[in-house]
PDB file of N, CA and C in Angstrom:
ATOM      1  N   CYS A   1      50.190  95.774  83.335  1.00 41.00           N
ATOM      2  CA  CYS A   1      50.513  96.223  84.682  1.00 41.00           C
ATOM      3  C   CYS A   1      51.736  95.458  85.155  1.00 41.00           C
ATOM      4  N   HIS A   2      52.709  96.136  85.682  1.00 43.00           N
ATOM      5  CA  HIS A   2      53.889  95.504  86.256  1.00 43.00           C
ATOM      6  C   HIS A   2      53.755  95.583  87.764  1.00 43.00           C
ATOM      7  N   CYS A   3      53.470  94.448  88.374  1.00 47.00           N
ATOM      8  CA  CYS A   3      53.267  94.400  89.815  1.00 47.00           C
ATOM      9  C   CYS A   3      54.323  93.507  90.445  1.00 47.00           C
ATOM     10  N   SER A   4      54.683  93.794  91.667  1.00 49.00           N
ATOM     11  CA  SER A   4      55.610  92.952  92.417  1.00 49.00           C
ATOM     12  C   SER A   4      54.964  92.594  93.739  1.00 49.00           C
ATOM     13  N   PHE A   5      55.071  91.332  94.080  1.00 52.00           N
ATOM     14  CA  PHE A   5      54.640  90.887  95.394  1.00 52.00           C
ATOM     15  C   PHE A   5      55.893  90.580  96.179  1.00 52.00           C
ATOM     16  N   VAL A   6      56.034  91.130  97.370  1.00 58.00           N
ATOM     17  CA  VAL A   6      57.222  90.918  98.178  1.00 58.00           C
ATOM     18  C   VAL A   6      56.850  90.051  99.361  1.00 58.00           C
ATOM     19  N   LEU A   7      57.422  88.864  99.394  1.00 61.00           N
ATOM     20  CA  LEU A   7      57.172  87.975 100.510  1.00 61.00           C
ATOM     21  C   LEU A   7      57.806  88.555 101.763  1.00 61.00           C
ATOM     22  N   LEU A   8      59.001  89.049 101.605  1.00 54.00           N
ATOM     23  CA  LEU A   8      59.725  89.698 102.692  1.00 54.00           C
ATOM     24  C   LEU A   8      60.296  91.005 102.187  1.00 54.00           C
ATOM     25  N   GLN A   9      60.250  92.004 103.000  1.00 60.00           N
ATOM     26  CA  GLN A   9      60.869  93.263 102.628  1.00 60.00           C
ATOM     27  C   GLN A   9      62.381  93.095 102.689  1.00 60.00           C
ATOM     28  N   PRO A  10      63.114  93.690 101.762  1.00 60.00           N
ATOM     29  CA  PRO A  10      64.569  93.555 101.791  1.00 60.00           C
ATOM     30  C   PRO A  10      65.152  94.091 103.089  1.00 60.00           C
ATOM     31  N   ASN A  11      65.882  93.263 103.757  1.00 62.00           N
ATOM     32  CA  ASN A  11      66.586  93.625 104.982  1.00 62.00           C
ATOM     33  C   ASN A  11      67.697  92.603 105.104  1.00 62.00           C
ATOM     34  N   VAL A  12      68.811  92.876 104.495  1.00 59.00           N
ATOM     35  CA  VAL A  12      69.860  91.883 104.389  1.00 59.00           C
ATOM     36  C   VAL A  12      70.911  92.007 105.490  1.00 59.00           C
ATOM     37  N   TYR A  13      70.455  92.265 106.693  1.00 64.00           N
ATOM     38  CA  TYR A  13      71.344  92.260 107.838  1.00 64.00           C
ATOM     39  C   TYR A  13      71.277  90.897 108.504  1.00 64.00           C
ATOM     40  N   PRO A  14      72.412  90.378 108.956  1.00 66.00           N
ATOM     41  CA  PRO A  14      72.410  89.057 109.585  1.00 66.00           C
ATOM     42  C   PRO A  14      71.372  88.962 110.704  1.00 66.00           C
ATOM     43  N   GLY A  15      70.628  87.872 110.700  1.00 65.00           N
ATOM     44  CA  GLY A  15      69.611  87.645 111.726  1.00 65.00           C
ATOM     45  C   GLY A  15      68.233  88.136 111.350  1.00 65.00           C
ATOM     46  N   ASN A  16      68.129  89.024 110.360  1.00 63.00           N
ATOM     47  CA  ASN A  16      66.828  89.524 109.906  1.00 63.00           C
ATOM     48  C   ASN A  16      66.430  88.724 108.671  1.00 63.00           C
ATOM     49  N   CYS A  17      65.935  87.526 108.914  1.00 66.00           N
ATOM     50  CA  CYS A  17      65.631  86.654 107.793  1.00 66.00           C
ATOM     51  C   CYS A  17      64.383  85.841 108.088  1.00 66.00           C
ATOM     52  N   TRP A  18      63.955  85.160 107.092  1.00 66.00           N
ATOM     53  CA  TRP A  18      62.818  84.258 107.209  1.00 66.00           C
ATOM     54  C   TRP A  18      63.398  82.867 107.098  1.00 66.00           C
ATOM     55  N   ALA A  19      63.722  82.283 108.232  1.00 68.00           N
ATOM     56  CA  ALA A  19      64.459  81.029 108.257  1.00 68.00           C
ATOM     57  C   ALA A  19      63.528  79.821 108.231  1.00 68.00           C
ATOM     58  N   PHE A  20      63.989  78.780 107.560  1.00 71.00           N
ATOM     59  CA  PHE A  20      63.321  77.487 107.571  1.00 71.00           C
ATOM     60  C   PHE A  20      64.059  76.599 108.548  1.00 71.00           C
ATOM     61  N   LYS A  21      63.331  75.768 109.260  1.00 75.00           N
ATOM     62  CA  LYS A  21      63.953  74.790 110.144  1.00 75.00           C
ATOM     63  C   LYS A  21      64.363  73.592 109.297  1.00 75.00           C
ATOM     64  N   GLY A  22      65.598  73.164 109.411  1.00 77.00           N
ATOM     65  CA  GLY A  22      66.066  72.024 108.635  1.00 77.00           C
ATOM     66  C   GLY A  22      66.582  72.433 107.274  1.00 77.00           C
ATOM     67  N   HIS A  23      66.594  71.473 106.354  1.00 79.00           N
ATOM     68  CA  HIS A  23      67.186  71.691 105.040  1.00 79.00           C
ATOM     69  C   HIS A  23      66.166  71.941 103.942  1.00 79.00           C
ATOM     70  N   GLN A  24      64.883  71.919 104.282  1.00 81.00           N
ATOM     71  CA  GLN A  24      63.843  72.133 103.284  1.00 81.00           C
ATOM     72  C   GLN A  24      62.782  73.046 103.847  1.00 81.00           C
ATOM     73  N   GLY A  25      62.131  73.787 102.961  1.00 79.00           N
ATOM     74  CA  GLY A  25      61.052  74.660 103.380  1.00 79.00           C
ATOM     75  C   GLY A  25      60.051  74.838 102.266  1.00 79.00           C
ATOM     76  N   GLN A  26      58.903  75.345 102.634  1.00 80.00           N
ATOM     77  CA  GLN A  26      57.829  75.551 101.662  1.00 80.00           C
ATOM     78  C   GLN A  26      57.010  76.745 102.097  1.00 80.00           C
ATOM     79  N   VAL A  27      56.565  77.518 101.134  1.00 78.00           N
ATOM     80  CA  VAL A  27      55.682  78.635 101.422  1.00 78.00           C
ATOM     81  C   VAL A  27      54.542  78.604 100.415  1.00 78.00           C
ATOM     82  N   VAL A  28      53.349  78.909 100.885  1.00 77.00           N
ATOM     83  CA  VAL A  28      52.174  78.992 100.024  1.00 77.00           C
ATOM     84  C   VAL A  28      51.618  80.402 100.160  1.00 77.00           C
ATOM     85  N   ILE A  29      51.401  81.046  99.029  1.00 78.00           N
ATOM     86  CA  ILE A  29      50.827  82.391  99.025  1.00 78.00           C
ATOM     87  C   ILE A  29      49.512  82.316  98.275  1.00 78.00           C
ATOM     88  N   ARG A  30      48.432  82.623  98.963  1.00 76.00           N
ATOM     89  CA  ARG A  30      47.113  82.646  98.318  1.00 76.00           C
ATOM     90  C   ARG A  30      46.755  84.097  98.047  1.00 76.00           C
ATOM     91  N   LEU A  31      46.469  84.381  96.797  1.00 76.00           N
ATOM     92  CA  LEU A  31      46.149  85.745  96.385  1.00 76.00           C
ATOM     93  C   LEU A  31      44.659  85.854  96.110  1.00 76.00           C
ATOM     94  N   PRO A  32      44.095  87.044  96.284  1.00 79.00           N
ATOM     95  CA  PRO A  32      42.647  87.206  96.115  1.00 79.00           C
ATOM     96  C   PRO A  32      42.172  87.194  94.666  1.00 79.00           C
ATOM     97  N   ALA A  33      43.086  87.223  93.734  1.00 81.00           N
ATOM     98  CA  ALA A  33      42.713  87.228  92.314  1.00 81.00           C
ATOM     99  C   ALA A  33      43.755  86.456  91.522  1.00 81.00           C
ATOM    100  N   ARG A  34      43.389  86.049  90.319  1.00 80.00           N
ATOM    101  CA  ARG A  34      44.316  85.335  89.439  1.00 80.00           C
ATOM    102  C   ARG A  34      45.426  86.288  88.996  1.00 80.00           C
ATOM    103  N   VAL A  35      46.652  85.819  89.043  1.00 80.00           N
ATOM    104  CA  VAL A  35      47.796  86.600  88.585  1.00 80.00           C
ATOM    105  C   VAL A  35      48.616  85.747  87.629  1.00 80.00           C
ATOM    106  N   TYR A  36      49.415  86.394  86.811  1.00 80.00           N
ATOM    107  CA  TYR A  36      50.334  85.715  85.914  1.00 80.00           C
ATOM    108  C   TYR A  36      51.739  86.172  86.283  1.00 80.00           C
ATOM    109  N   LEU A  37      52.461  85.309  86.984  1.00 83.00           N
ATOM    110  CA  LEU A  37      53.811  85.632  87.434  1.00 83.00           C
ATOM    111  C   LEU A  37      54.795  85.425  86.295  1.00 83.00           C
ATOM    112  N   THR A  38      55.776  86.302  86.210  1.00 89.00           N
ATOM    113  CA  THR A  38      56.781  86.183  85.166  1.00 89.00           C
ATOM    114  C   THR A  38      58.169  85.878  85.720  1.00 89.00           C
ATOM    115  N   ALA A  39      58.401  86.189  86.998  1.00 91.00           N
ATOM    116  CA  ALA A  39      59.721  85.971  87.588  1.00 91.00           C
ATOM    117  C   ALA A  39      59.634  85.990  89.105  1.00 91.00           C
ATOM    118  N   ILE A  40      60.651  85.402  89.743  1.00 89.00           N
ATOM    119  CA  ILE A  40      60.809  85.537  91.187  1.00 89.00           C
ATOM    120  C   ILE A  40      62.229  86.030  91.445  1.00 89.00           C
ATOM    121  N   THR A  41      62.406  86.749  92.538  1.00 88.00           N
ATOM    122  CA  THR A  41      63.721  87.231  92.934  1.00 88.00           C
ATOM    123  C   THR A  41      64.031  86.698  94.324  1.00 88.00           C
ATOM    124  N   VAL A  42      65.238  86.165  94.479  1.00 87.00           N
ATOM    125  CA  VAL A  42      65.697  85.635  95.753  1.00 87.00           C
ATOM    126  C   VAL A  42      66.937  86.416  96.148  1.00 87.00           C
ATOM    127  N   GLN A  43      66.988  86.826  97.420  1.00 84.00           N
ATOM    128  CA  GLN A  43      68.133  87.584  97.916  1.00 84.00           C
ATOM    129  C   GLN A  43      68.628  86.968  99.208  1.00 84.00           C
ATOM    130  N   HIS A  44      69.944  86.940  99.390  1.00 84.00           N
ATOM    131  CA  HIS A  44      70.569  86.417 100.600  1.00 84.00           C
ATOM    132  C   HIS A  44      71.745  87.323 100.939  1.00 84.00           C
ATOM    133  N   ILE A  45      72.149  87.328 102.201  1.00 82.00           N
ATOM    134  CA  ILE A  45      73.292  88.163 102.580  1.00 82.00           C
ATOM    135  C   ILE A  45      74.560  87.655 101.886  1.00 82.00           C
ATOM    136  N   THR A  46      75.542  88.512 101.783  1.00 84.00           N
ATOM    137  CA  THR A  46      76.820  88.145 101.185  1.00 84.00           C
ATOM    138  C   THR A  46      77.724  87.503 102.228  1.00 84.00           C
ATOM    139  N   LYS A  47      78.798  86.860 101.773  1.00 85.00           N
ATOM    140  CA  LYS A  47      79.782  86.282 102.697  1.00 85.00           C
ATOM    141  C   LYS A  47      80.393  87.376 103.567  1.00 85.00           C
ATOM    142  N   ASP A  48      80.625  88.548 102.970  1.00 86.00           N
ATOM    143  CA  ASP A  48      81.230  89.653 103.720  1.00 86.00           C
ATOM    144  C   ASP A  48      80.326  90.139 104.848  1.00 86.00           C
ATOM    145  N   ALA A  49      79.020  90.078 104.653  1.00 83.00           N
ATOM    146  CA  ALA A  49      78.081  90.550 105.672  1.00 83.00           C
ATOM    147  C   ALA A  49      77.807  89.497 106.742  1.00 83.00           C
ATOM    148  N   SER A  50      78.165  88.261 106.481  1.00 82.00           N
ATOM    149  CA  SER A  50      77.903  87.171 107.413  1.00 82.00           C
ATOM    150  C   SER A  50      78.914  87.184 108.558  1.00 82.00           C
ATOM    151  N   PRO A  51      78.448  87.124 109.808  1.00 83.00           N
ATOM    152  CA  PRO A  51      79.371  87.106 110.961  1.00 83.00           C
ATOM    153  C   PRO A  51      80.343  85.920 110.908  1.00 83.00           C
ATOM    154  N   SER A  52      79.919  84.792 110.327  1.00 85.00           N
ATOM    155  CA  SER A  52      80.780  83.607 110.255  1.00 85.00           C
ATOM    156  C   SER A  52      81.656  83.600 109.005  1.00 85.00           C
ATOM    157  N   GLY A  53      81.364  84.491 108.059  1.00 84.00           N
ATOM    158  CA  GLY A  53      82.108  84.518 106.813  1.00 84.00           C
ATOM    159  C   GLY A  53      81.648  83.468 105.814  1.00 84.00           C
ATOM    160  N   THR A  54      80.576  82.758 106.155  1.00 83.00           N
ATOM    161  CA  THR A  54      80.017  81.755 105.247  1.00 83.00           C
ATOM    162  C   THR A  54      78.530  82.035 105.069  1.00 83.00           C
ATOM    163  N   ILE A  55      77.982  81.489 104.007  1.00 85.00           N
ATOM    164  CA  ILE A  55      76.534  81.625 103.792  1.00 85.00           C
ATOM    165  C   ILE A  55      75.935  80.257 103.467  1.00 85.00           C
ATOM    166  N   ASN A  56      76.229  79.310 104.349  1.00 84.00           N
ATOM    167  CA  ASN A  56      75.691  77.957 104.195  1.00 84.00           C
ATOM    168  C   ASN A  56      74.172  77.929 104.263  1.00 84.00           C
ATOM    169  N   SER A  57      73.575  78.952 104.822  1.00 80.00           N
ATOM    170  CA  SER A  57      72.117  79.000 104.966  1.00 80.00           C
ATOM    171  C   SER A  57      71.413  79.485 103.698  1.00 80.00           C
ATOM    172  N   ALA A  58      72.180  79.876 102.694  1.00 83.00           N
ATOM    173  CA  ALA A  58      71.565  80.368 101.453  1.00 83.00           C
ATOM    174  C   ALA A  58      70.765  79.254 100.792  1.00 83.00           C
ATOM    175  N   PRO A  59      69.645  79.607 100.151  1.00 83.00           N
ATOM    176  CA  PRO A  59      68.884  78.579  99.445  1.00 83.00           C
ATOM    177  C   PRO A  59      69.703  78.041  98.288  1.00 83.00           C
ATOM    178  N   LYS A  60      69.429  76.815  97.898  1.00 90.00           N
ATOM    179  CA  LYS A  60      70.140  76.271  96.741  1.00 90.00           C
ATOM    180  C   LYS A  60      69.149  75.936  95.646  1.00 90.00           C
ATOM    181  N   ASP A  61      68.434  74.853  95.810  1.00 91.00           N
ATOM    182  CA  ASP A  61      67.488  74.421  94.784  1.00 91.00           C
ATOM    183  C   ASP A  61      66.098  74.941  95.115  1.00 91.00           C
ATOM    184  N   ILE A  62      65.485  75.587  94.133  1.00 90.00           N
ATOM    185  CA  ILE A  62      64.187  76.237  94.327  1.00 90.00           C
ATOM    186  C   ILE A  62      63.226  75.753  93.250  1.00 90.00           C
ATOM    187  N   ALA A  63      62.039  75.338  93.648  1.00 91.00           N
ATOM    188  CA  ALA A  63      60.988  74.962  92.701  1.00 91.00           C
ATOM    189  C   ALA A  63      59.798  75.876  92.954  1.00 91.00           C
ATOM    190  N   VAL A  64      59.221  76.403  91.884  1.00 90.00           N
ATOM    191  CA  VAL A  64      58.073  77.300  91.988  1.00 90.00           C
ATOM    192  C   VAL A  64      56.896  76.649  91.265  1.00 90.00           C
ATOM    193  N   PHE A  65      55.773  76.565  91.973  1.00 88.00           N
ATOM    194  CA  PHE A  65      54.556  75.995  91.417  1.00 88.00           C
ATOM    195  C   PHE A  65      53.458  77.038  91.430  1.00 88.00           C
ATOM    196  N   GLY A  66      52.595  76.991  90.456  1.00 85.00           N
ATOM    197  CA  GLY A  66      51.371  77.775  90.447  1.00 85.00           C
ATOM    198  C   GLY A  66      50.227  76.821  90.724  1.00 85.00           C
ATOM    199  N   VAL A  67      49.200  77.317  91.387  1.00 82.00           N
ATOM    200  CA  VAL A  67      48.051  76.469  91.709  1.00 82.00           C
ATOM    201  C   VAL A  67      46.790  77.114  91.160  1.00 82.00           C
ATOM    202  N   ASP A  68      46.042  76.356  90.398  1.00 78.00           N
ATOM    203  CA  ASP A  68      44.734  76.787  89.931  1.00 78.00           C
ATOM    204  C   ASP A  68      43.757  76.442  91.044  1.00 78.00           C
ATOM    205  N   ALA A  69      43.315  77.458  91.780  1.00 72.00           N
ATOM    206  CA  ALA A  69      42.457  77.238  92.946  1.00 72.00           C
ATOM    207  C   ALA A  69      41.118  76.614  92.572  1.00 72.00           C
ATOM    208  N   ASP A  70      40.619  76.920  91.364  1.00 76.00           N
ATOM    209  CA  ASP A  70      39.347  76.361  90.944  1.00 76.00           C
ATOM    210  C   ASP A  70      39.409  74.847  90.819  1.00 76.00           C
ATOM    211  N   ARG A  71      40.516  74.367  90.280  1.00 73.00           N
ATOM    212  CA  ARG A  71      40.643  72.926  90.055  1.00 73.00           C
ATOM    213  C   ARG A  71      41.683  72.273  90.960  1.00 73.00           C
ATOM    214  N   GLU A  72      42.312  73.069  91.810  1.00 77.00           N
ATOM    215  CA  GLU A  72      43.338  72.603  92.737  1.00 77.00           C
ATOM    216  C   GLU A  72      44.449  71.840  92.026  1.00 77.00           C
ATOM    217  N   GLU A  73      44.833  72.306  90.837  1.00 83.00           N
ATOM    218  CA  GLU A  73      45.909  71.690  90.072  1.00 83.00           C
ATOM    219  C   GLU A  73      47.181  72.511  90.227  1.00 83.00           C
ATOM    220  N   GLU A  74      48.306  71.808  90.387  1.00 85.00           N
ATOM    221  CA  GLU A  74      49.605  72.460  90.456  1.00 85.00           C
ATOM    222  C   GLU A  74      50.293  72.384  89.100  1.00 85.00           C
ATOM    223  N   THR A  75      50.990  73.462  88.744  1.00 86.00           N
ATOM    224  CA  THR A  75      51.786  73.504  87.529  1.00 86.00           C
ATOM    225  C   THR A  75      53.182  73.963  87.904  1.00 86.00           C
ATOM    226  N   LEU A  76      54.196  73.203  87.498  1.00 90.00           N
ATOM    227  CA  LEU A  76      55.570  73.605  87.748  1.00 90.00           C
ATOM    228  C   LEU A  76      55.907  74.793  86.855  1.00 90.00           C
ATOM    229  N   LEU A  77      56.293  75.904  87.469  1.00 90.00           N
ATOM    230  CA  LEU A  77      56.628  77.115  86.726  1.00 90.00           C
ATOM    231  C   LEU A  77      58.128  77.282  86.538  1.00 90.00           C
ATOM    232  N   GLY A  78      58.909  76.510  87.283  1.00 92.00           N
ATOM    233  CA  GLY A  78      60.358  76.572  87.108  1.00 92.00           C
ATOM    234  C   GLY A  78      61.111  75.947  88.252  1.00 92.00           C
ATOM    235  N   MET A  79      62.294  75.455  87.943  1.00 94.00           N
ATOM    236  CA  MET A  79      63.235  74.952  88.948  1.00 94.00           C
ATOM    237  C   MET A  79      64.537  75.708  88.745  1.00 94.00           C
ATOM    238  N   PHE A  80      65.099  76.203  89.843  1.00 95.00           N
ATOM    239  CA  PHE A  80      66.252  77.082  89.767  1.00 95.00           C
ATOM    240  C   PHE A  80      67.262  76.727  90.842  1.00 95.00           C
ATOM    241  N   SER A  81      68.490  77.154  90.636  1.00 95.00           N
ATOM    242  CA  SER A  81      69.542  77.003  91.641  1.00 95.00           C
ATOM    243  C   SER A  81      70.101  78.385  91.953  1.00 95.00           C
ATOM    244  N   TYR A  82      70.048  78.750  93.226  1.00 93.00           N
ATOM    245  CA  TYR A  82      70.648  80.000  93.696  1.00 93.00           C
ATOM    246  C   TYR A  82      72.150  79.749  93.796  1.00 93.00           C
ATOM    247  N   ASN A  83      72.954  80.624  93.198  1.00 94.00           N
ATOM    248  CA  ASN A  83      74.399  80.454  93.164  1.00 94.00           C
ATOM    249  C   ASN A  83      75.044  81.470  94.097  1.00 94.00           C
ATOM    250  N   VAL A  84      75.637  80.981  95.195  1.00 90.00           N
ATOM    251  CA  VAL A  84      76.230  81.883  96.194  1.00 90.00           C
ATOM    252  C   VAL A  84      77.445  82.636  95.665  1.00 90.00           C
ATOM    253  N   GLU A  85      77.983  82.211  94.526  1.00 90.00           N
ATOM    254  CA  GLU A  85      79.136  82.896  93.940  1.00 90.00           C
ATOM    255  C   GLU A  85      78.716  84.065  93.054  1.00 90.00           C
ATOM    256  N   LYS A  86      77.433  84.179  92.787  1.00 93.00           N
ATOM    257  CA  LYS A  86      76.931  85.267  91.941  1.00 93.00           C
ATOM    258  C   LYS A  86      76.355  86.380  92.806  1.00 93.00           C
ATOM    259  N   ASP A  87      75.678  87.323  92.166  1.00 93.00           N
ATOM    260  CA  ASP A  87      75.050  88.445  92.842  1.00 93.00           C
ATOM    261  C   ASP A  87      74.137  87.952  93.965  1.00 93.00           C
ATOM    262  N   PRO A  88      74.110  88.628  95.116  1.00 90.00           N
ATOM    263  CA  PRO A  88      73.245  88.176  96.214  1.00 90.00           C
ATOM    264  C   PRO A  88      71.748  88.277  95.899  1.00 90.00           C
ATOM    265  N   MET A  89      71.370  89.098  94.922  1.00 91.00           N
ATOM    266  CA  MET A  89      69.975  89.193  94.491  1.00 91.00           C
ATOM    267  C   MET A  89      69.881  88.603  93.090  1.00 91.00           C
ATOM    268  N   GLN A  90      69.179  87.470  92.980  1.00 95.00           N
ATOM    269  CA  GLN A  90      69.095  86.770  91.702  1.00 95.00           C
ATOM    270  C   GLN A  90      67.639  86.626  91.285  1.00 95.00           C
ATOM    271  N   THR A  91      67.358  86.936  90.023  1.00 95.00           N
ATOM    272  CA  THR A  91      66.005  86.855  89.482  1.00 95.00           C
ATOM    273  C   THR A  91      65.930  85.684  88.507  1.00 95.00           C
ATOM    274  N   PHE A  92      64.865  84.915  88.646  1.00 95.00           N
ATOM    275  CA  PHE A  92      64.654  83.729  87.821  1.00 95.00           C
ATOM    276  C   PHE A  92      63.349  83.897  87.050  1.00 95.00           C
ATOM    277  N   THR A  93      63.419  83.697  85.743  1.00 94.00           N
ATOM    278  CA  THR A  93      62.245  83.822  84.882  1.00 94.00           C
ATOM    279  C   THR A  93      61.408  82.556  84.973  1.00 94.00           C
ATOM    280  N   LEU A  94      60.109  82.732  85.142  1.00 92.00           N
ATOM    281  CA  LEU A  94      59.190  81.609  85.247  1.00 92.00           C
ATOM    282  C   LEU A  94      58.638  81.238  83.885  1.00 92.00           C
ATOM    283  N   LYS A  95      58.321  79.964  83.733  1.00 84.00           N
ATOM    284  CA  LYS A  95      57.649  79.494  82.521  1.00 84.00           C
ATOM    285  C   LYS A  95      56.227  80.037  82.580  1.00 84.00           C
ATOM    286  N   VAL A  96      55.849  80.827  81.599  1.00 71.00           N
ATOM    287  CA  VAL A  96      54.516  81.416  81.578  1.00 71.00           C
ATOM    288  C   VAL A  96      53.613  80.486  80.780  1.00 71.00           C
ATOM    289  N   CYS A  97      52.597  79.964  81.450  1.00 57.00           N
ATOM    290  CA  CYS A  97      51.665  79.086  80.762  1.00 57.00           C
ATOM    291  C   CYS A  97      50.300  79.249  81.407  1.00 57.00           C
ATOM    292  N   SER A  98      49.305  78.836  80.698  1.00 50.00           N
ATOM    293  CA  SER A  98      47.949  78.897  81.213  1.00 50.00           C
ATOM    294  C   SER A  98      47.135  77.780  80.589  1.00 50.00           C
ATOM    295  N   THR A  99      46.337  77.125  81.419  1.00 46.00           N
ATOM    296  CA  THR A  99      45.429  76.121  80.884  1.00 46.00           C
ATOM    297  C   THR A  99      44.156  76.793  80.401  1.00 46.00           C
ATOM    298  N   HIS A 100      44.039  78.109  80.660  1.00 46.00           N
ATOM    299  CA  HIS A 100      42.867  78.883  80.248  1.00 46.00           C
ATOM    300  C   HIS A 100      43.312  79.969  79.281  1.00 46.00           C
ATOM    301  N   GLU A 101      43.949  79.590  78.167  1.00 44.00           N
ATOM    302  CA  GLU A 101      44.502  80.577  77.247  1.00 44.00           C
ATOM    303  C   GLU A 101      43.438  81.515  76.696  1.00 44.00           C
ATOM    304  N   ASP A 102      42.190  81.045  76.614  1.00 41.00           N
ATOM    305  CA  ASP A 102      41.136  81.918  76.097  1.00 41.00           C
ATOM    306  C   ASP A 102      40.821  83.048  77.069  1.00 41.00           C
ATOM    307  N   GLN A 103      41.301  82.968  78.312  1.00 43.00           N
ATOM    308  CA  GLN A 103      41.044  84.025  79.295  1.00 43.00           C
ATOM    309  C   GLN A 103      42.205  85.006  79.379  1.00 43.00           C
ATOM    310  N   MET A 104      43.321  84.704  78.709  1.00 44.00           N
ATOM    311  CA  MET A 104      44.458  85.588  78.777  1.00 44.00           C
ATOM    312  C   MET A 104      44.275  86.752  77.815  1.00 44.00           C
ATOM    313  N   PRO A 105      44.668  87.940  78.238  1.00 44.00           N
ATOM    314  CA  PRO A 105      44.556  89.098  77.330  1.00 44.00           C
ATOM    315  C   PRO A 105      45.339  88.865  76.049  1.00 44.00           C
ATOM    316  N   GLY A 106      44.724  89.185  74.923  1.00 44.00           N
ATOM    317  CA  GLY A 106      45.368  89.072  73.642  1.00 44.00           C
ATOM    318  C   GLY A 106      45.276  87.694  73.002  1.00 44.00           C
ATOM    319  N   SER A 107      44.679  86.729  73.727  1.00 40.00           N
ATOM    320  CA  SER A 107      44.564  85.394  73.118  1.00 40.00           C
ATOM    321  C   SER A 107      43.319  85.325  72.258  1.00 40.00           C
ATOM    322  N   LYS A 108      43.336  84.381  71.326  1.00 39.00           N
ATOM    323  CA  LYS A 108      42.217  84.256  70.403  1.00 39.00           C
ATOM    324  C   LYS A 108      41.275  83.153  70.827  1.00 39.00           C
TER     325      LYS A 108
END
């Protein structure tokens, strides 16, 4: 199954954003069932669309963690840098791992 979870619906008009106060932010998403994420996509407005002509508010360093709710353990799934000189929509592949490999489809 190829599923996508959208934290925010795409709306790349200035002012329609999910802003963090300060220079750091964090979001936690609790899902009703176990999922295996393969990638995340981050999108920001372009310099041309910005009223100031700059995009200093774009995210830079991003860390993604998975949490095993049963054991409350965090696993680093990837660290990425959003590059404002590249495409405004950037997809980052996550490290796919499981501490419960016997529960993954196709495992022995």
